[in-house]
Tab-separated table of C-alpha atoms and ligand atoms in Angstrom:
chain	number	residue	atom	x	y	z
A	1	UNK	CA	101.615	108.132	110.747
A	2	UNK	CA	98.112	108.248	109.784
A	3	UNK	CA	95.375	109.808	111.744
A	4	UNK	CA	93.646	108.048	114.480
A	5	UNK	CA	91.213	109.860	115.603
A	6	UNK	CA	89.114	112.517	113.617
A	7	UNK	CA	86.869	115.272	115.598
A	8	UNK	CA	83.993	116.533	112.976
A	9	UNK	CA	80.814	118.568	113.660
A	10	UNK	CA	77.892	116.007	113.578
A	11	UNK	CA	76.625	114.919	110.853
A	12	UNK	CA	73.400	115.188	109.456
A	13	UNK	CA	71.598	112.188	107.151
A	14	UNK	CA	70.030	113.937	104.003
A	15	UNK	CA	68.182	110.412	103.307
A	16	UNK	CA	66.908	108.209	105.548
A	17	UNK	CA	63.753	105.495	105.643
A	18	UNK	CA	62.889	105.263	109.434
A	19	UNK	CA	59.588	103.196	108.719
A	20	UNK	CA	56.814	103.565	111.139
A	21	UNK	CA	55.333	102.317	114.480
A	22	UNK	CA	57.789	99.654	116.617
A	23	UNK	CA	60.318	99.387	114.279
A	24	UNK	CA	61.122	103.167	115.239
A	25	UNK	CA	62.444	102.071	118.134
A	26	UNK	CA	65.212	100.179	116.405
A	27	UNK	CA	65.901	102.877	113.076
A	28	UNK	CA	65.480	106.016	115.160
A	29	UNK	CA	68.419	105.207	117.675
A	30	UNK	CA	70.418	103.721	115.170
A	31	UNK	CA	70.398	107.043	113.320
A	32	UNK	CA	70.344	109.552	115.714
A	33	UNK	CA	73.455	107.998	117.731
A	34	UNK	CA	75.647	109.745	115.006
A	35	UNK	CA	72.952	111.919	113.325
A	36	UNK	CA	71.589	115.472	114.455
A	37	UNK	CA	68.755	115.870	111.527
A	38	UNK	CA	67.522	113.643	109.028
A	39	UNK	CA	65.450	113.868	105.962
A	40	UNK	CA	62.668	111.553	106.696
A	41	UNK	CA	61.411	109.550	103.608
A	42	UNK	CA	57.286	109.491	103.129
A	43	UNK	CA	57.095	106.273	101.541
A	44	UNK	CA	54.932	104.900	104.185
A	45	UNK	CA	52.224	102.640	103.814
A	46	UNK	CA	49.642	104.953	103.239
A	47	UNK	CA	52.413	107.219	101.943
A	48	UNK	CA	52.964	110.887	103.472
A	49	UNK	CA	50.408	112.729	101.563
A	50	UNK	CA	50.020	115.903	103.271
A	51	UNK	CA	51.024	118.371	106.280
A	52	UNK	CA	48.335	116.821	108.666
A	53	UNK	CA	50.398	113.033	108.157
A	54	UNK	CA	53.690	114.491	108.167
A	55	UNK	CA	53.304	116.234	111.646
A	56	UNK	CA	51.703	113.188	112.853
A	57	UNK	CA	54.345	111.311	111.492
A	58	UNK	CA	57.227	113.615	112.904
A	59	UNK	CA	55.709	113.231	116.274
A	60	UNK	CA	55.960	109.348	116.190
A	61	UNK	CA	59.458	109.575	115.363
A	62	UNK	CA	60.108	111.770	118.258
A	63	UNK	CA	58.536	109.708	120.424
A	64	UNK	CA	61.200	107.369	119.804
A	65	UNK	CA	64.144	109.146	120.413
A	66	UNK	CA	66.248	107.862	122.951
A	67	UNK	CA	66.793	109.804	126.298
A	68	UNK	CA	69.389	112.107	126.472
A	69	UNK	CA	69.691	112.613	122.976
A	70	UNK	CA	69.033	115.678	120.328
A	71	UNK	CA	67.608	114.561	116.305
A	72	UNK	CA	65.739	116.036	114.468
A	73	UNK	CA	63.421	114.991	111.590
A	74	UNK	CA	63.537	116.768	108.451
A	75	UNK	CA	59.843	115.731	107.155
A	76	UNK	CA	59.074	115.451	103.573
A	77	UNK	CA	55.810	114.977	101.385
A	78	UNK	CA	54.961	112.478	98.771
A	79	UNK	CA	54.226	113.516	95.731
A	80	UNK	CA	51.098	111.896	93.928
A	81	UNK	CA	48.985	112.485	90.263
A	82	UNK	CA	46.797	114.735	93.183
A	83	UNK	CA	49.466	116.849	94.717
A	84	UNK	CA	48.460	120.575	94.523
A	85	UNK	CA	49.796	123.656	94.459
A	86	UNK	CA	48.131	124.128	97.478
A	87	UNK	CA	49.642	121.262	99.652
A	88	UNK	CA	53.070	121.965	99.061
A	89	UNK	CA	51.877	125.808	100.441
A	90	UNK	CA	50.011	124.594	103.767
A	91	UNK	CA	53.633	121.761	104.072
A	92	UNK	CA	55.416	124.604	104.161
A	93	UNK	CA	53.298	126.188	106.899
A	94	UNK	CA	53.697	122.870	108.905
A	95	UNK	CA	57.564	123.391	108.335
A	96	UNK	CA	57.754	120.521	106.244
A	97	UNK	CA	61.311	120.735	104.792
A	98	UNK	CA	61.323	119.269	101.010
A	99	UNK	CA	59.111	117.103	98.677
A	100	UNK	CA	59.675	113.844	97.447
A	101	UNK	CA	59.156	112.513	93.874
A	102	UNK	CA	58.752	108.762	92.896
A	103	UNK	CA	58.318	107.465	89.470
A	104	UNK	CA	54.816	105.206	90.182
A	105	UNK	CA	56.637	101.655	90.575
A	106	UNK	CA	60.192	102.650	90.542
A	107	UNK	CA	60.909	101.338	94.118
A	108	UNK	CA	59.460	100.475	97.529
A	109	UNK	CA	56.230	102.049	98.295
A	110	UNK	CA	56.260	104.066	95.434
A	111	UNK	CA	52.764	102.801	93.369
A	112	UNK	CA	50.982	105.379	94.583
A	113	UNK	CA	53.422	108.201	92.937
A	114	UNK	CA	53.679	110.210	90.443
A	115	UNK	CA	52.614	108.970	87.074
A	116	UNK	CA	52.628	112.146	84.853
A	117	UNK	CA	55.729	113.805	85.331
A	118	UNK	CA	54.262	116.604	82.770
A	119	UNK	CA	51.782	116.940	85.121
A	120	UNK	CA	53.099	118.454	87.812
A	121	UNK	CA	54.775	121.267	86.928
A	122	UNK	CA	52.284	123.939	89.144
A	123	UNK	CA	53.767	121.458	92.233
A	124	UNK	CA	57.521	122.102	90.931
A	125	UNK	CA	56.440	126.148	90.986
A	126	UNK	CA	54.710	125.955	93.950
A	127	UNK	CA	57.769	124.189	95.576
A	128	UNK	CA	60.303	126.879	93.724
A	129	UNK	CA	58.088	129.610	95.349
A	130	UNK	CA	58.312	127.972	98.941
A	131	UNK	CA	62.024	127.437	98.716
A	132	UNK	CA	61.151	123.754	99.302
A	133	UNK	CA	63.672	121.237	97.254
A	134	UNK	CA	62.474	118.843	95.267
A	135	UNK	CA	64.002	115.034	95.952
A	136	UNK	CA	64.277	112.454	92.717
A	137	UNK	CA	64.002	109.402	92.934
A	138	UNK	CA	65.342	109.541	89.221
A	139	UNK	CA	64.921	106.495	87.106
A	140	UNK	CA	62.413	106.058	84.682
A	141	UNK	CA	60.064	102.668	84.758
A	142	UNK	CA	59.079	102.010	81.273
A	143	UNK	CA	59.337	98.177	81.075
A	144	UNK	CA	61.753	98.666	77.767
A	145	UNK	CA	64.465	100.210	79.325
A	146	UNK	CA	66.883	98.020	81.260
A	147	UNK	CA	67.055	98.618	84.730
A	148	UNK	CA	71.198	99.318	84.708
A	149	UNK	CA	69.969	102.342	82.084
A	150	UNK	CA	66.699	103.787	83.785
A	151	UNK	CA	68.681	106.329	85.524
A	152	UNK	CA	70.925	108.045	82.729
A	153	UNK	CA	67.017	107.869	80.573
A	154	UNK	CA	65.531	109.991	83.603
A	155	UNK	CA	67.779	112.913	82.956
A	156	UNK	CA	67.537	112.853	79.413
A	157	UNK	CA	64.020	112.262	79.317
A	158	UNK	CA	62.864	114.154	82.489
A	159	UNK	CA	65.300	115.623	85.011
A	160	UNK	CA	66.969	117.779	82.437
A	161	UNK	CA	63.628	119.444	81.204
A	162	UNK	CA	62.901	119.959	85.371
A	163	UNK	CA	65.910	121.688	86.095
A	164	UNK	CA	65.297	123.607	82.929
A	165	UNK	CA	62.054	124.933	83.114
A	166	UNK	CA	61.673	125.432	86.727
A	167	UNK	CA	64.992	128.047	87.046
A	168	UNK	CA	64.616	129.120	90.994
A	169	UNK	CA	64.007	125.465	91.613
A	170	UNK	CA	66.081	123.273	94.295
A	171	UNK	CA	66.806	119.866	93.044
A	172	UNK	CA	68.028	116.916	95.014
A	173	UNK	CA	69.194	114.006	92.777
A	174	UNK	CA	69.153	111.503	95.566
A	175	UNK	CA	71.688	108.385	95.585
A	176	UNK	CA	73.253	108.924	92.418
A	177	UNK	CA	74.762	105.490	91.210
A	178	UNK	CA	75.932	107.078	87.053
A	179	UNK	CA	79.257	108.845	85.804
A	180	UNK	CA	76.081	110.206	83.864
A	181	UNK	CA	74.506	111.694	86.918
A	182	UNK	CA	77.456	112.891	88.430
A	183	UNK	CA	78.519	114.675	85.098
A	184	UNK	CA	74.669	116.129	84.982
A	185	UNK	CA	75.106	117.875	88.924
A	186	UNK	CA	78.702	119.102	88.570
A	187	UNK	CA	77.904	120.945	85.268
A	188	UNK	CA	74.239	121.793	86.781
A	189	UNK	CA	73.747	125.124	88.151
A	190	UNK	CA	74.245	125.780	92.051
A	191	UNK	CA	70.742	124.894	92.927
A	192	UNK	CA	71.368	121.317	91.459
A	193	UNK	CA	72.997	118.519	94.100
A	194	UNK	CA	73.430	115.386	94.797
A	195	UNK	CA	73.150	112.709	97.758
A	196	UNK	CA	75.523	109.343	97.516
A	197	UNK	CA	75.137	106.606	100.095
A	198	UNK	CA	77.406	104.061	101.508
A	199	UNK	CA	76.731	101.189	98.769
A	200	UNK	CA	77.284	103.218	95.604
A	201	UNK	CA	80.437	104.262	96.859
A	202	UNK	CA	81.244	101.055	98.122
A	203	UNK	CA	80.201	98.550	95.752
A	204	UNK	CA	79.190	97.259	92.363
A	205	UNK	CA	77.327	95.287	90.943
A	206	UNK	CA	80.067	92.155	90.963
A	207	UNK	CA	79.222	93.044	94.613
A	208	UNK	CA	75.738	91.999	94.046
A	209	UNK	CA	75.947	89.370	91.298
A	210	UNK	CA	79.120	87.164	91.379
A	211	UNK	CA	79.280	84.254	93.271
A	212	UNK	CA	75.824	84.166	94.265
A	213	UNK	CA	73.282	86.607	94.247
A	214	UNK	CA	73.599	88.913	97.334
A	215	UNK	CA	69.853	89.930	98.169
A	216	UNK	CA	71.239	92.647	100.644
A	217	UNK	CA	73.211	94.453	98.288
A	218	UNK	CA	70.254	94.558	96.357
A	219	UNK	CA	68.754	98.041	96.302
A	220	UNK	CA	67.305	101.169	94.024
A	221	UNK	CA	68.732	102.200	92.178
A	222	UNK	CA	70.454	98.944	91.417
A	223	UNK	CA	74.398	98.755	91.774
A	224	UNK	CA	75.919	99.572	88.464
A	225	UNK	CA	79.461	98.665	87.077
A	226	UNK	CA	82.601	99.354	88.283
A	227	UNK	CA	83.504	102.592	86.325
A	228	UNK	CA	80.440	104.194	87.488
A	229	UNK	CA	81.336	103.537	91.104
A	230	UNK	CA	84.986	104.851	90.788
A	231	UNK	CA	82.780	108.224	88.634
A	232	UNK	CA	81.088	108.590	92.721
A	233	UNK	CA	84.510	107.848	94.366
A	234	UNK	CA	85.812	111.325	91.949
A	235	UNK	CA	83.274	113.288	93.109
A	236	UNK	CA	82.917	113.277	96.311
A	237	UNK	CA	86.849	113.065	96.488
A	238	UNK	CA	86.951	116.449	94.823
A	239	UNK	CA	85.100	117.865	97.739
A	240	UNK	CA	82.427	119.963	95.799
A	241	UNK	CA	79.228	121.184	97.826
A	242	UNK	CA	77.140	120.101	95.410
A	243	UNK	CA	77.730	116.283	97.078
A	244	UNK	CA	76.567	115.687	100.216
A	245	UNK	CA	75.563	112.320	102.553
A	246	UNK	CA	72.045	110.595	102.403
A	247	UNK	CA	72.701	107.070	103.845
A	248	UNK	CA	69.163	105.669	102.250
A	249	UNK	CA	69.069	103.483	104.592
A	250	UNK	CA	66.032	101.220	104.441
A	251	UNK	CA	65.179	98.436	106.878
A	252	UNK	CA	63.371	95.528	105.501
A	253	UNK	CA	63.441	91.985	107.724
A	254	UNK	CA	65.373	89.383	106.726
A	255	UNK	CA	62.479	86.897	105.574
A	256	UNK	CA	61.756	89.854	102.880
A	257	UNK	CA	65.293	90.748	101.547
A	258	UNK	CA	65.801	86.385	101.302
A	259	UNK	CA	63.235	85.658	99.329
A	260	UNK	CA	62.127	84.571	95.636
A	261	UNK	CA	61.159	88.435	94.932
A	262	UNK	CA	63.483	90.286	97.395
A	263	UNK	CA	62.976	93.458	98.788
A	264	UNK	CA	64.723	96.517	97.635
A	265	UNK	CA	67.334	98.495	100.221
A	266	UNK	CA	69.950	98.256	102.582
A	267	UNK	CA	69.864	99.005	106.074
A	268	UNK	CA	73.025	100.642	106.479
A	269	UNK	CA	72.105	102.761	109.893
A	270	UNK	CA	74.362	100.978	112.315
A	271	UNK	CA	77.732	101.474	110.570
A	272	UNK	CA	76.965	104.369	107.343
A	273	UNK	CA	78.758	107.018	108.968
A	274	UNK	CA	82.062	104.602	110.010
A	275	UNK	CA	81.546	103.617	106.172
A	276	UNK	CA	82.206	107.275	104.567
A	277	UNK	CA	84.897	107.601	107.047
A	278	UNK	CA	86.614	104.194	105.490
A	279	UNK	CA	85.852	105.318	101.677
A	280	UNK	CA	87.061	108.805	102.357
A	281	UNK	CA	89.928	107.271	104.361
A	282	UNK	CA	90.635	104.731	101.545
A	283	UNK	CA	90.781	107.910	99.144
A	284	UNK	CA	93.365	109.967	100.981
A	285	UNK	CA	90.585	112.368	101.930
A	286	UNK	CA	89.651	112.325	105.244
A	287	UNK	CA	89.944	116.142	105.411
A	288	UNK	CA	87.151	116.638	103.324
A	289	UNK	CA	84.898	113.995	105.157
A	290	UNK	CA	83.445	116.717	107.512
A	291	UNK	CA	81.936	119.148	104.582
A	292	UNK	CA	80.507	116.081	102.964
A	293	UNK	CA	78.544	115.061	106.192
A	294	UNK	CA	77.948	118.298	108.098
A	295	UNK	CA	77.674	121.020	106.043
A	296	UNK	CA	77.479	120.695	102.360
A	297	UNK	CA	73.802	119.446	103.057
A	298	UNK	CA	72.965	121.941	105.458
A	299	UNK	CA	74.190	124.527	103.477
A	300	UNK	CA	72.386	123.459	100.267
A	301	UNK	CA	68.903	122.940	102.400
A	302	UNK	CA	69.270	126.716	104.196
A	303	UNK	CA	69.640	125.459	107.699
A	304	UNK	CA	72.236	126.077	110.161
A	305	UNK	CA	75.188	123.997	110.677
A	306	UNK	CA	75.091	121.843	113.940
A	307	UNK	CA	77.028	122.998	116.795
A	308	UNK	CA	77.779	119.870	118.411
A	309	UNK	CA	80.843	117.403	117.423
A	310	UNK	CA	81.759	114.116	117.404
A	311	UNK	CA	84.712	111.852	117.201
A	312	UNK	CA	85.588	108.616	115.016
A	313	UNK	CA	88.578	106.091	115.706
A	314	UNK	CA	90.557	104.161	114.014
A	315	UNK	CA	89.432	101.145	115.343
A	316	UNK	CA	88.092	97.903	113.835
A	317	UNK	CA	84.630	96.249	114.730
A	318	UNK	CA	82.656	94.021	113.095
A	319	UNK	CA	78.851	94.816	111.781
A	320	UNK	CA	76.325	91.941	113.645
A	321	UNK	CA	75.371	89.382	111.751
A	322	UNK	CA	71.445	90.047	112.453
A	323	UNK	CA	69.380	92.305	114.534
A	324	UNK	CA	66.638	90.755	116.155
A	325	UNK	CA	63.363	93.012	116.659
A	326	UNK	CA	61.096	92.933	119.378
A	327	UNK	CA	58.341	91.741	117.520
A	328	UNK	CA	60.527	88.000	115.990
A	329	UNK	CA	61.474	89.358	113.165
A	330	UNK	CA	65.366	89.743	112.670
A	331	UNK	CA	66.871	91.905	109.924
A	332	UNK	CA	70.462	91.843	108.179
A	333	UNK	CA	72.053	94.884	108.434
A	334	UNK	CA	74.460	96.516	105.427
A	335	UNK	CA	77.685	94.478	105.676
A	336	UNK	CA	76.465	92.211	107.790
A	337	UNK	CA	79.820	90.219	108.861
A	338	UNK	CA	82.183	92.514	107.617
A	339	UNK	CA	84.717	94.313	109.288
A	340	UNK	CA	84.665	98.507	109.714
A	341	UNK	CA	88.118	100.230	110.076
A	342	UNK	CA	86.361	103.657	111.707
A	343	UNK	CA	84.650	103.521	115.234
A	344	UNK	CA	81.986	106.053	116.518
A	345	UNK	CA	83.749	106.956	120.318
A	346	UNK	CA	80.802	106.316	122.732
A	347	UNK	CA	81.051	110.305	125.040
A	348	UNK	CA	83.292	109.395	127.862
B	1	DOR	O1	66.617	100.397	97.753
B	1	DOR	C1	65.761	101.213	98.030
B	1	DOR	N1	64.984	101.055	99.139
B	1	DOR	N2	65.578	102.253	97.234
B	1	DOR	C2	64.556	103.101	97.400
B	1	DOR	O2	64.423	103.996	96.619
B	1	DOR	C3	63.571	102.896	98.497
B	1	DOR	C4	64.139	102.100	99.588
B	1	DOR	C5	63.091	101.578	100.546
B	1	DOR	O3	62.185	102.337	100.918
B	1	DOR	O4	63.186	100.432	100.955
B	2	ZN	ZN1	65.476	106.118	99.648
């Protein structure tokens, strides 16, 4: 008979957009009620610059922890054309865990980023020297290239020259969405990985396109064809460390994700984890569900595993349709409507 209930350590979300201000107190709990640690994305409006902002930052999002219960945010800095050497030194002071690189333009809140990838390379050192990883957003934006090839052009043109030149560098490569990007991590070396989120495994772009167009499967990078998604499905099924879980879940409000020029992201908080227990489920892999989420991550970052545990069913519930915010705004979470074959047990 197959399994019913599965016991793991808890997880740990090695991507997350929390936003800022009063919609913490809807993203925060939806995280941390299956989450320990997160890594917090900087792409705030202003974006987080430096130590000073991501402390303040950090200390927002703590503020809106529910009572009762333990998370903790991973902080990370956003890289600009000014990042110094110097920065990423006094972030790692302020135990800021990681920096995060955006191609100027390549997604949401990214226009302040990083322009001259060339340019940076005393950052990458000064990050290799603090032990700090470096996070990709990797997809190039020249206007030329099409948007379902920007990512497979970013290693050729940049990531492969990073990893390169930079040898005691960590790299995250976050939500792949390529065979070409999972081929590129499994035959990087050990300080090369990977995070892969809930609609890359799940979906493709027929997911996003056919019928209608979807606007909240729509995020970056963009859903790509089906034989890419079944190259994610492989890897993660063959239970290598160098794949772990970043959710990248990103809350935008409905009005913006249904409109003319729709917003980019999927806020996948209240059912991501029930989601990798389906996929992994779906692949005959359950077993290897609990290194994927708990410690593959942890391991790769240098941080202890988390002592705690939780348990999933086997139980179906459907996502809500909408979540309504206290401020009028509603938003549609990730599969809105759809039904979720793994449950999260509340603690008895
Ligand atoms: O779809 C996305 N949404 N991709 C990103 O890289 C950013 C994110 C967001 O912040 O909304
Ligand atoms: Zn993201």
């Amino acid at each position: 008979m197959a399994i019913q209930e599965l016991t793991i350590r808890t997880p740990d979300d090695w991507h997350l957009h929390l936003r800022d201000d009063a919609l913490l107190q809807e993203t925060v709990p939806a995280t941390s009620r299956c989450f320990e640690r997160a890594i917090i994305m900087p792409n705030l409006t202003p974006p987080v610059t430096t130590a000073a902002k991501a402390e303040a930052y950090r200390q927002r999002i703590l503020a809106a922890i529910p009572a009762g219960q333990r998370f903790e945010p991973l902080m990370t800095l956003y890289l600009t054309d000014q990042t110094s050497a110097q920065d990423i030194a006094d972030a790692k002071v302020a135990g800021v865990v990681a920096a995060k690189l955006y191609p100027a333009g390549a997604t949401t809140n990214s226009s302040a980023a990083v322009n001259s990838l060339e340019r940076l390379d005393p950052v990458f050192a000064a990050l290799a020297e603090a032990g700090m990883p470096l996070l990709v957003h990797g997809e190039v934006t020249d206007a030329e290239i099409d948007i379902f090839d920007r990512e497979k052009v970013f290693i050729d043109r940049h990531l492969s020259r990073i990893v390169a030149e930079h040898p005691q560098l960590k790299v995250v490569f976050e939500h792949i969405t390529t065979a070409d990007a999972v081929e590129f991590v499994q035959q990087g070396p050990e300080r090369l990985a990977a995070t892969l989120t809930p609609q890359h495994l799940l979906m493709n772009r027929n997911d996003l396109l056919v019928g209608g167009i979807r606007p909240h499967n729509y995020c970056l990078p963009i859903l790509k064809r089906a034989t890419h998604q079944q190259a994610l499905l492989d890897a993660v099924a063959s239970g290598s460390s160098k794949f772990f879980l970043g959710t990248d879940s990103a809350p935008h409000s409905q009005s913006s994700k249904e409109s003319s020029c729709g917003c980019a992201g999927c806020y996948s908080a209240w059912s991501a984890l029930e989601l990798y227990a389906q996929i992994f489920d779906n692949l005959g892999v359950l077993d290897k569900l609990e290194a994927f989420a708990s410690e593959h991550g942890a391991n790769f970052y240098g941080l202890p595993l988390n002592e705690s545990r939780l348990t999933l069913v086997r139980e179906s519930w459907t996502v809500p349709e909408r979540i309504q915010l206290p401020q009028g705004e509603s938003m549609v979470p990730f599969y809105a409507g759809r039904e979720v074959q793994w449950k999260l047990k509340q603690p008895s």
